[in-house]
Short mmCIF file of C-alpha atoms and ligand atoms in Angstrom, two decimals:
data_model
loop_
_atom_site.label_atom_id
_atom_site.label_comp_id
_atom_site.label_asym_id
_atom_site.label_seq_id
_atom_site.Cartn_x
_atom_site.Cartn_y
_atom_site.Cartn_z
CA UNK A 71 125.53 95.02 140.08
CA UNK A 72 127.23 92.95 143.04
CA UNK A 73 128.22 89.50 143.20
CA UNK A 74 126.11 87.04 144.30
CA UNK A 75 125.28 83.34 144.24
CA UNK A 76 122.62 81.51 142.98
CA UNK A 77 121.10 77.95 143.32
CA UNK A 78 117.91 76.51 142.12
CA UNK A 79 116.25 73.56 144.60
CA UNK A 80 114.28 71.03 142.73
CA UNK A 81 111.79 71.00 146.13
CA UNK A 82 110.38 72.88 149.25
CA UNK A 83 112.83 71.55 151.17
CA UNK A 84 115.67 72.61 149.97
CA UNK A 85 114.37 75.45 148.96
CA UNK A 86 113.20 76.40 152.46
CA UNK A 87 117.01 75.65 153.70
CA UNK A 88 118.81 77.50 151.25
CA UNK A 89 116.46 80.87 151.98
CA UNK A 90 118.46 80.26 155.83
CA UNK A 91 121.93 81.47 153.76
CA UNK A 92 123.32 84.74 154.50
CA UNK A 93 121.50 87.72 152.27
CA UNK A 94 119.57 85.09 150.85
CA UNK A 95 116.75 86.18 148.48
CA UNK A 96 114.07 84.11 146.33
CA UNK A 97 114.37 84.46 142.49
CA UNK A 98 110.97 83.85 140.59
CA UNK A 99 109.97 85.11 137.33
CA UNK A 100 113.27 87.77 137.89
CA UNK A 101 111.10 91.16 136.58
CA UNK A 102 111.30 93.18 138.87
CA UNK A 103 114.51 91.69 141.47
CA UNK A 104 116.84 91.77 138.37
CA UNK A 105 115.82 95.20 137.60
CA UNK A 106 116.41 95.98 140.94
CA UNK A 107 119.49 94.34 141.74
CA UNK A 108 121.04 96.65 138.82
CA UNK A 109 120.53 99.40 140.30
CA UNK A 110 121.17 98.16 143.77
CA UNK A 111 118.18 98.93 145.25
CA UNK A 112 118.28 95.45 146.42
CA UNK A 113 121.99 93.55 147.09
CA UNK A 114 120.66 90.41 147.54
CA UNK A 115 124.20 87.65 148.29
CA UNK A 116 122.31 84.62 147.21
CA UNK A 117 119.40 83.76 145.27
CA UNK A 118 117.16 81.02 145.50
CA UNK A 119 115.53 80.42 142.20
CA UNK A 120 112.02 79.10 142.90
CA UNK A 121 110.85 77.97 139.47
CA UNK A 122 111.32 74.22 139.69
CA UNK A 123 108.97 73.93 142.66
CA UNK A 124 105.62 72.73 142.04
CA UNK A 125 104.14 75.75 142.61
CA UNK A 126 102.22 76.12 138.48
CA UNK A 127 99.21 74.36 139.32
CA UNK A 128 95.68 76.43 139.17
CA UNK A 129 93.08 73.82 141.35
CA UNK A 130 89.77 74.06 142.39
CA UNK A 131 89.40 74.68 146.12
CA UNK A 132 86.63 74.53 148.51
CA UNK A 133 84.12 75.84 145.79
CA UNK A 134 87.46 78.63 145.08
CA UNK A 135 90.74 78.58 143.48
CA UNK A 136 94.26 77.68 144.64
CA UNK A 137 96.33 79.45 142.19
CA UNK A 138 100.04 78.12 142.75
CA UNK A 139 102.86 81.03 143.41
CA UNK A 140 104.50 80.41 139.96
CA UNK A 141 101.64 80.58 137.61
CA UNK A 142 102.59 83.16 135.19
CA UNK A 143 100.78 86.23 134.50
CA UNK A 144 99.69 85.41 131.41
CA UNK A 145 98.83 81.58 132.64
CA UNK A 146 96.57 83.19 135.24
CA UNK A 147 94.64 85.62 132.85
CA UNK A 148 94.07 83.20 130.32
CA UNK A 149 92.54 80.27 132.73
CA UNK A 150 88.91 79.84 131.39
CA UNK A 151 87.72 79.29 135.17
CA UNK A 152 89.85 82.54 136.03
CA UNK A 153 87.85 84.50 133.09
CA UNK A 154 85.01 83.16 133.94
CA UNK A 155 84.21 83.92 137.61
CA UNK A 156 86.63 86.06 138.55
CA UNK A 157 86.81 88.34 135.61
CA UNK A 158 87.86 91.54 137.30
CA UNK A 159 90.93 89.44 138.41
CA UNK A 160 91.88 88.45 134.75
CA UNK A 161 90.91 92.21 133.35
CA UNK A 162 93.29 93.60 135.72
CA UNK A 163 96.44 90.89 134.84
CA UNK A 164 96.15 91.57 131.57
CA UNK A 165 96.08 95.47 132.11
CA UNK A 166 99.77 95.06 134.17
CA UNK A 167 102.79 94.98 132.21
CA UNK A 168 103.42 94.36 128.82
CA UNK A 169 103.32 90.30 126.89
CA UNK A 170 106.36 89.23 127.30
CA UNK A 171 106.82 90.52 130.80
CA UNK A 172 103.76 88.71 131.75
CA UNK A 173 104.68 85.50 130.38
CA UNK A 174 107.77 85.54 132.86
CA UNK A 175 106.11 87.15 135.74
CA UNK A 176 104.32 85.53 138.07
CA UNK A 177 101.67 85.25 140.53
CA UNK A 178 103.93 84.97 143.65
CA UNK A 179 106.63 87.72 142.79
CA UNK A 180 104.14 90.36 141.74
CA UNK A 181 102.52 90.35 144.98
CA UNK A 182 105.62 91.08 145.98
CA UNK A 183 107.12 93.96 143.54
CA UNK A 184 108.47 96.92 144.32
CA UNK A 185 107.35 100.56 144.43
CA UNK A 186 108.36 102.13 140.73
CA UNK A 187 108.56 105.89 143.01
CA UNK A 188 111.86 106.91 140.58
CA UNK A 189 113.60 107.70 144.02
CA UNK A 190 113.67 104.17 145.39
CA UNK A 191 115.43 103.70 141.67
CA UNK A 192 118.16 106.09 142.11
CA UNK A 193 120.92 105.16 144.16
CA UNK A 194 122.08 109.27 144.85
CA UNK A 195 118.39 110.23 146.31
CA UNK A 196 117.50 109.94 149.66
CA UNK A 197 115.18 106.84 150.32
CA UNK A 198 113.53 105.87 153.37
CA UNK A 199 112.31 102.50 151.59
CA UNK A 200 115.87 101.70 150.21
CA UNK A 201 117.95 103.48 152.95
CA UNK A 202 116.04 103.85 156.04
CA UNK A 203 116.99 107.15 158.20
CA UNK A 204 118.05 108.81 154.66
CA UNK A 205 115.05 110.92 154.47
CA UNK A 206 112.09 111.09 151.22
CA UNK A 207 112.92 112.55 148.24
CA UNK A 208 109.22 112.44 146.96
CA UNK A 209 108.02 114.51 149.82
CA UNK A 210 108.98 117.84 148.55
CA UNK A 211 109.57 116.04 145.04
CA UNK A 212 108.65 115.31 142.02
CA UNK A 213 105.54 113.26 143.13
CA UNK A 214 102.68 112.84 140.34
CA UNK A 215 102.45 109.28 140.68
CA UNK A 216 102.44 108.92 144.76
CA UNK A 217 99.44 108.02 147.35
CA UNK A 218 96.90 110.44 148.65
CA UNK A 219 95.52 107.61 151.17
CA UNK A 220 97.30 106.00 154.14
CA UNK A 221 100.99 107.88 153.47
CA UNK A 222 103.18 108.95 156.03
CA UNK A 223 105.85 111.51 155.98
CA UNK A 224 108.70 108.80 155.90
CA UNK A 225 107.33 107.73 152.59
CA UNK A 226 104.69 108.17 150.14
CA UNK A 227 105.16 105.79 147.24
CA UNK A 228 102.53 103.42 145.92
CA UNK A 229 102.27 99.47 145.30
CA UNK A 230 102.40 98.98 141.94
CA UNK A 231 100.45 95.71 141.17
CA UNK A 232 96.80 95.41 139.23
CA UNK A 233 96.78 92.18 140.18
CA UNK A 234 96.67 92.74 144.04
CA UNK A 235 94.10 95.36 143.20
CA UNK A 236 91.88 92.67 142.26
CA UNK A 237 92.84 90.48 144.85
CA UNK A 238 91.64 92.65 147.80
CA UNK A 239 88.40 93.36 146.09
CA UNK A 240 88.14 89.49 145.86
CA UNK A 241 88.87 88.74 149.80
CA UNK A 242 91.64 86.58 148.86
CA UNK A 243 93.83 84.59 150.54
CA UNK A 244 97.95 84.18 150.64
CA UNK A 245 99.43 80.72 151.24
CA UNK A 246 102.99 81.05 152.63
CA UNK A 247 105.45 78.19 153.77
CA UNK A 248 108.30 78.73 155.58
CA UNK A 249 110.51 75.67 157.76
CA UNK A 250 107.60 76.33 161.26
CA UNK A 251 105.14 75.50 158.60
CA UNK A 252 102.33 76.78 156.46
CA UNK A 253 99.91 79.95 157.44
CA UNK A 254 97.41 81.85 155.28
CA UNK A 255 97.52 85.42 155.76
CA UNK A 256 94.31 88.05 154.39
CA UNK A 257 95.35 90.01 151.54
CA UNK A 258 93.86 92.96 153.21
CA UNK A 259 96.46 91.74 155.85
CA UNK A 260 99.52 91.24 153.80
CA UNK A 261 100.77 94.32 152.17
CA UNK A 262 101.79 97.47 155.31
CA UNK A 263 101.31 101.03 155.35
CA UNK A 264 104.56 103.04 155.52
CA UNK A 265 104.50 104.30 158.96
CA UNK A 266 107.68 104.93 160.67
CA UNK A 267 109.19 101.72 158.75
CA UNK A 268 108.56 102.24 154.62
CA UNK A 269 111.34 99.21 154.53
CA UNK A 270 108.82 96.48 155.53
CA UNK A 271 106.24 96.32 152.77
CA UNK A 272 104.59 92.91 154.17
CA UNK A 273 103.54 90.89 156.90
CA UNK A 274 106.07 87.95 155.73
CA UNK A 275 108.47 87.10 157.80
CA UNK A 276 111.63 85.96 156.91
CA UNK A 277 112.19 82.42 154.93
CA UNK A 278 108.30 82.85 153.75
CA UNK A 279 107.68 81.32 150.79
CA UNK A 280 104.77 82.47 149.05
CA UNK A 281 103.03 78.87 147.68
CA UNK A 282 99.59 80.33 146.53
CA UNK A 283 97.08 82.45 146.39
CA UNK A 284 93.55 81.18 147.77
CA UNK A 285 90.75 82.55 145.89
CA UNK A 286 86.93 82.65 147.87
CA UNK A 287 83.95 80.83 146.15
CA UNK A 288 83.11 83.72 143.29
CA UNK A 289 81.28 86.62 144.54
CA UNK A 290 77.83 87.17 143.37
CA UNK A 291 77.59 90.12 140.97
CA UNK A 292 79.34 92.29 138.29
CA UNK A 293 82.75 92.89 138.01
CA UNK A 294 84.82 95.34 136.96
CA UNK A 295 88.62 96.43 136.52
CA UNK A 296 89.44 99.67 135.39
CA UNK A 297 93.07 101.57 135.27
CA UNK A 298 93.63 105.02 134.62
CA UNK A 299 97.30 105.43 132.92
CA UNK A 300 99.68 107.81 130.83
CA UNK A 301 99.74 105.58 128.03
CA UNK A 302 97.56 102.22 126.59
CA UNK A 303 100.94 100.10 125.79
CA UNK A 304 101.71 99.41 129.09
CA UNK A 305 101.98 101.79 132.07
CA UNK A 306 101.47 101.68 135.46
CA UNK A 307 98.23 102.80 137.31
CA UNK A 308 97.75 106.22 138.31
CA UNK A 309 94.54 105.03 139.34
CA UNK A 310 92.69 102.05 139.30
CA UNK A 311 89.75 100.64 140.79
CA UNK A 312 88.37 96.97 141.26
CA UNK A 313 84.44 97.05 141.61
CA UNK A 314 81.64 94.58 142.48
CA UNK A 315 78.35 95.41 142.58
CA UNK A 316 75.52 92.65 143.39
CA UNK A 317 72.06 94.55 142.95
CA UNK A 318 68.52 92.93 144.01
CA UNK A 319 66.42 94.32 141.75
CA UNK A 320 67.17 98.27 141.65
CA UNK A 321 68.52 97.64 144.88
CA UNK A 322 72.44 97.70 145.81
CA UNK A 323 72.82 94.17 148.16
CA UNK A 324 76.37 95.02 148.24
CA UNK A 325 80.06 96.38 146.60
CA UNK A 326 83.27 95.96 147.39
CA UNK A 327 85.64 98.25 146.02
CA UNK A 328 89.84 98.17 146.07
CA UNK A 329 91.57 101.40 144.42
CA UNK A 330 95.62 100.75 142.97
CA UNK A 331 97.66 103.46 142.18
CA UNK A 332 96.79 105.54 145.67
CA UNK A 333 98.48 104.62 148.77
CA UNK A 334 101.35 101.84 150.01
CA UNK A 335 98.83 98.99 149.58
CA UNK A 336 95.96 97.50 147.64
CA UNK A 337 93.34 100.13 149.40
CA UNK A 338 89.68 98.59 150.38
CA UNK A 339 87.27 101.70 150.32
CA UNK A 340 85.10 100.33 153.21
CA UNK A 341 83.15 103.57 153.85
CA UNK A 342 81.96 103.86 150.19
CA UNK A 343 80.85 100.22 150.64
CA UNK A 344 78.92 100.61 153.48
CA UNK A 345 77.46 103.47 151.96
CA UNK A 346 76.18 101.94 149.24
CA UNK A 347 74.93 98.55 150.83
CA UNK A 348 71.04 99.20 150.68
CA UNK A 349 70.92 102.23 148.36
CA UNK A 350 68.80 102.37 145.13
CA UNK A 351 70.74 101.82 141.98
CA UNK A 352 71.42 105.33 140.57
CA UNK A 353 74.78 107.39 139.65
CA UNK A 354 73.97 109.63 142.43
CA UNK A 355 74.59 106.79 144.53
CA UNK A 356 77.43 105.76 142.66
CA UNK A 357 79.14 109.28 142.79
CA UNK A 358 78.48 109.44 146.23
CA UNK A 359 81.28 105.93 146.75
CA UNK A 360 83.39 107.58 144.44
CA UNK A 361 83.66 110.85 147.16
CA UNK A 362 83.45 108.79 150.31
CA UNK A 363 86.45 106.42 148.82
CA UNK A 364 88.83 109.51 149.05
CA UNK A 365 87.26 110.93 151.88
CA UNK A 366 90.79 112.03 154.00
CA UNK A 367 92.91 111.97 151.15
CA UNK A 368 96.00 114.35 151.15
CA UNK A 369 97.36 115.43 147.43
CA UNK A 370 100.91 116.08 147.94
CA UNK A 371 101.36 118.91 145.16
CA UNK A 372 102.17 116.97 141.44
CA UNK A 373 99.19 114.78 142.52
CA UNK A 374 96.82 116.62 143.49
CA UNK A 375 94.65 115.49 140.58
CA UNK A 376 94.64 111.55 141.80
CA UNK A 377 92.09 112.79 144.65
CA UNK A 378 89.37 113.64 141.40
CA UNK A 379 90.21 110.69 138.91
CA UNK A 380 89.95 108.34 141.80
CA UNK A 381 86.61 109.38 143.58
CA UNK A 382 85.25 109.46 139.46
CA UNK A 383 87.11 106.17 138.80
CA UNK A 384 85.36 104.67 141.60
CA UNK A 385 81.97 106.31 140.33
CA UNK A 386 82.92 104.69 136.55
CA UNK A 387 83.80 101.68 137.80
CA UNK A 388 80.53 100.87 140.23
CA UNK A 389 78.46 101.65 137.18
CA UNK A 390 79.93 99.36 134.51
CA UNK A 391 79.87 96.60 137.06
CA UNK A 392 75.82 97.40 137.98
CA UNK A 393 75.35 97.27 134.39
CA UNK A 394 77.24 93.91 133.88
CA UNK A 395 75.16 92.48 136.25
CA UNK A 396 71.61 94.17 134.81
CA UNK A 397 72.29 92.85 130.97
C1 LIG B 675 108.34 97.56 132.13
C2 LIG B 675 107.48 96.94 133.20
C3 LIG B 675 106.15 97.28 133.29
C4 LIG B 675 105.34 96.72 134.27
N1 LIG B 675 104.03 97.08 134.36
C5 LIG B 675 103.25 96.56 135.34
C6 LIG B 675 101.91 96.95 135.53
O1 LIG B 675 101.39 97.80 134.78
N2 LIG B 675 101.20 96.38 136.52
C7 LIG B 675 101.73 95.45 137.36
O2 LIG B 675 101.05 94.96 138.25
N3 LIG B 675 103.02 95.08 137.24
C8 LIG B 675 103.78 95.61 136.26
N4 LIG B 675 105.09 95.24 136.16
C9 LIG B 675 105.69 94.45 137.22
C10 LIG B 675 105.63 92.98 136.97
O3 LIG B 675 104.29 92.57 137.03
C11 LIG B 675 106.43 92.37 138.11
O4 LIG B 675 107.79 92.67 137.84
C12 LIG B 675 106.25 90.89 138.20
O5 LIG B 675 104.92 90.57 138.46
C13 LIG B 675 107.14 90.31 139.27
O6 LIG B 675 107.07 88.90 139.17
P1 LIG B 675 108.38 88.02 139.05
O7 LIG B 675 107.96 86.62 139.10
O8 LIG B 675 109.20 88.44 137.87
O9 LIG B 675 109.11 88.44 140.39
P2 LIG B 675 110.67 88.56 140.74
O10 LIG B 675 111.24 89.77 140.10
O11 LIG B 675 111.36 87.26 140.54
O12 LIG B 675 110.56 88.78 142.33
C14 LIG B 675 109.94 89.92 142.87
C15 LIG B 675 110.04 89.82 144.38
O13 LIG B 675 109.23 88.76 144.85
C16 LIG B 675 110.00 87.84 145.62
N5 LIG B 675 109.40 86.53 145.35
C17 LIG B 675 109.08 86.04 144.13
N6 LIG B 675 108.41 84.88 144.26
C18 LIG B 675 108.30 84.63 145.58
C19 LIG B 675 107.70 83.60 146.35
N7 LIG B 675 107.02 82.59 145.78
N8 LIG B 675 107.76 83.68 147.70
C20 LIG B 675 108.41 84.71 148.31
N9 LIG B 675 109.03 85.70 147.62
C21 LIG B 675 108.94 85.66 146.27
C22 LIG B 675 111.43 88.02 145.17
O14 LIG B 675 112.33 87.68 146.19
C23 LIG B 675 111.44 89.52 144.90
O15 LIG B 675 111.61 90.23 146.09
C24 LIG B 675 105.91 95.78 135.16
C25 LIG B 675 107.26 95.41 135.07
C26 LIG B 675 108.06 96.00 134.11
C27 LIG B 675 109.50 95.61 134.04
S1 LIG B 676 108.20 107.85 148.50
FE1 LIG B 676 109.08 106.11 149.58
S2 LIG B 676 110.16 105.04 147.94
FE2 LIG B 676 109.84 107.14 147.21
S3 LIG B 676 111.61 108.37 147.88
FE3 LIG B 676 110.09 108.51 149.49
S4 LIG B 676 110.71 106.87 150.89
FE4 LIG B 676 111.66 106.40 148.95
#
């Protein structure tokens, strides 16, 4: 690990100054930059420890939530208003991680992990996303758990949060403060595809601070988190799927569905929503999302199998919420 300093501002502030430091990076719950940091995938020269901000409030907002940027994991999944009316959001905390990690993680830094492609781990391998120009080592790799949607051939690794999963299915917001001001930017709108430039994950720009995340009045209808992984203990997705399904009668009045696990960002599966906005409730129907979700997706030889478990995932998933919403 390289040196490096750290500092922990007891407000925005000074917070927002000391990100202006050279190599400056902020510290939250530490998961997933520590981890990082050992390895040097990331050499940050100063961290900014974030966790005496005021930043651990969940408040009710315009008929939504404001959930602050360091509520913990497990602060967030237990909130009875959380569990409540946005239960796929809770279901798919709980499903990340393991206890412990998620009583330390929080709601600001795991929007903001890191891919957990074992390249971008290994300092010897080529990495686009940790050495840009040095090629991909999961291209012609070993590459079970990368995307089949939205990859380029600079880099094909996934983003690894549930929680963001959820988010996208949800239409939520992010709240980020930097020393111009404060801006909200769509979560649909946050995380990047790869492209040319696998280095740039987000749409932050430098300084942001993440402050919150901005949850919409609760969607009408069932909803649903389910994750596909190698083991129950805790694992990240292969696959997983957020699903909302608001039926009239046996009639679908809408869905929204986000898949994890598949490409460089929470992924929205417009076309299967469309699709099923109007249709009679049936598993035909529901079968019929699960194909257009990975319509154009591109199996890159160890993953192949993603393309089936997701289009079925989707199906699964679009049925247990119609059914929430029936009982
Ligand atoms: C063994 C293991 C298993 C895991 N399994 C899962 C899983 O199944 N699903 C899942 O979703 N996650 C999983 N995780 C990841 C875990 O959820 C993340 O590590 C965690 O959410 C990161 O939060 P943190 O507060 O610790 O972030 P940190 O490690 O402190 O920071 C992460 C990044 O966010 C930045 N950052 C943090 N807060 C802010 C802020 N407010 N504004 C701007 N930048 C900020 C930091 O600079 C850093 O770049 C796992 C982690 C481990 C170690
Ligand atoms: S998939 Fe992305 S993170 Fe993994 S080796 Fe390729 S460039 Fe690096």
């Amino acid at each position: 690990m390289r040196a490096f300093t750290y500092e922990r501002p007891d407000d925005m502030a000074n917070a927002l100054v000391a990100i202006g430091k050279p190599g400056a990076k902020f510290l939250a719950g530490g998961t997933n930059l520590l981890d990082l940091m050992k390895v040097e995938a990331e050499t940050p020269q100063h961290l900014v420890d974030v966790s005496r901000l005021p930043l651990t409030g969940i408040d009710e907002a315009d008929g939504g939530l404001r959930i602050g940027a360091m509520v913990t994991n497990t602060d967030l999944a237990a909130d009875a208003r959380v569990r409540e009316r946005y239960p796929m959001l809770s279901r798919a905390v709980l499903n990340g991680a393991s206890g412990q990690l998620r009583n330390q993680a929080t709601t600001g830094g795991n929007l903001l992990q890191r891919t957990r492609c074992y390249y971008f781990y290994e300092p010897s391998a080529p990495c686009n996303k940790r050495a840009p120009g040095s090629g991909c080592s999961a291209l012609h790799g070993y590459n079970r758990i990368h995307a089949i949607l939205g990859a380029s051939d600079a880099c094909i690794a996934v983003h690894p949060s549930d929680m963001a999963v959820a988010l996208a299915a949800l239409d939520a917001e992010v709240e980020v403060r930097s020393a111009a001001g404060t801006r909200h930017i769509k979560i649909a709108d946050f995380h990047r595809l790869p492209e040319a430039t696998p280095q740039k994950e987000t749409t932050l720009n430098p300084g942001e601070l993440i402050t919150a995340v901005i949850l919409p009045a609760p969607p009408a209808g069932g909803q649903v988190y389910r994750k596909v992984r190698d083991r129950a203990s805790y694992d990240f997705a292969l696959v997983s799927v957020a699903a909302l399904v608001d039926l009239d009668g046996e009639r679908i009045r809408g869905a929204c569905i986000a898949l994890g696990g598949v490409a460089h960002k929470p992924w929205r599966a417009l076309e299967a929503e469309r699709g099923l906005t109007g249709a009679t409730l049936s598993d035909d129907a529901f079968a019929a999302a699960g194909e257009a979700a990975v319509r154009g997706a591109q199996g890159r030889g160890h993953n192949d199998f993603k393309i089936q478990l997701a289009a079925r995932t989707v199906a699964r998933a679009l049925s247990d919420a119609a059914k929430q919403r029936k009982a």
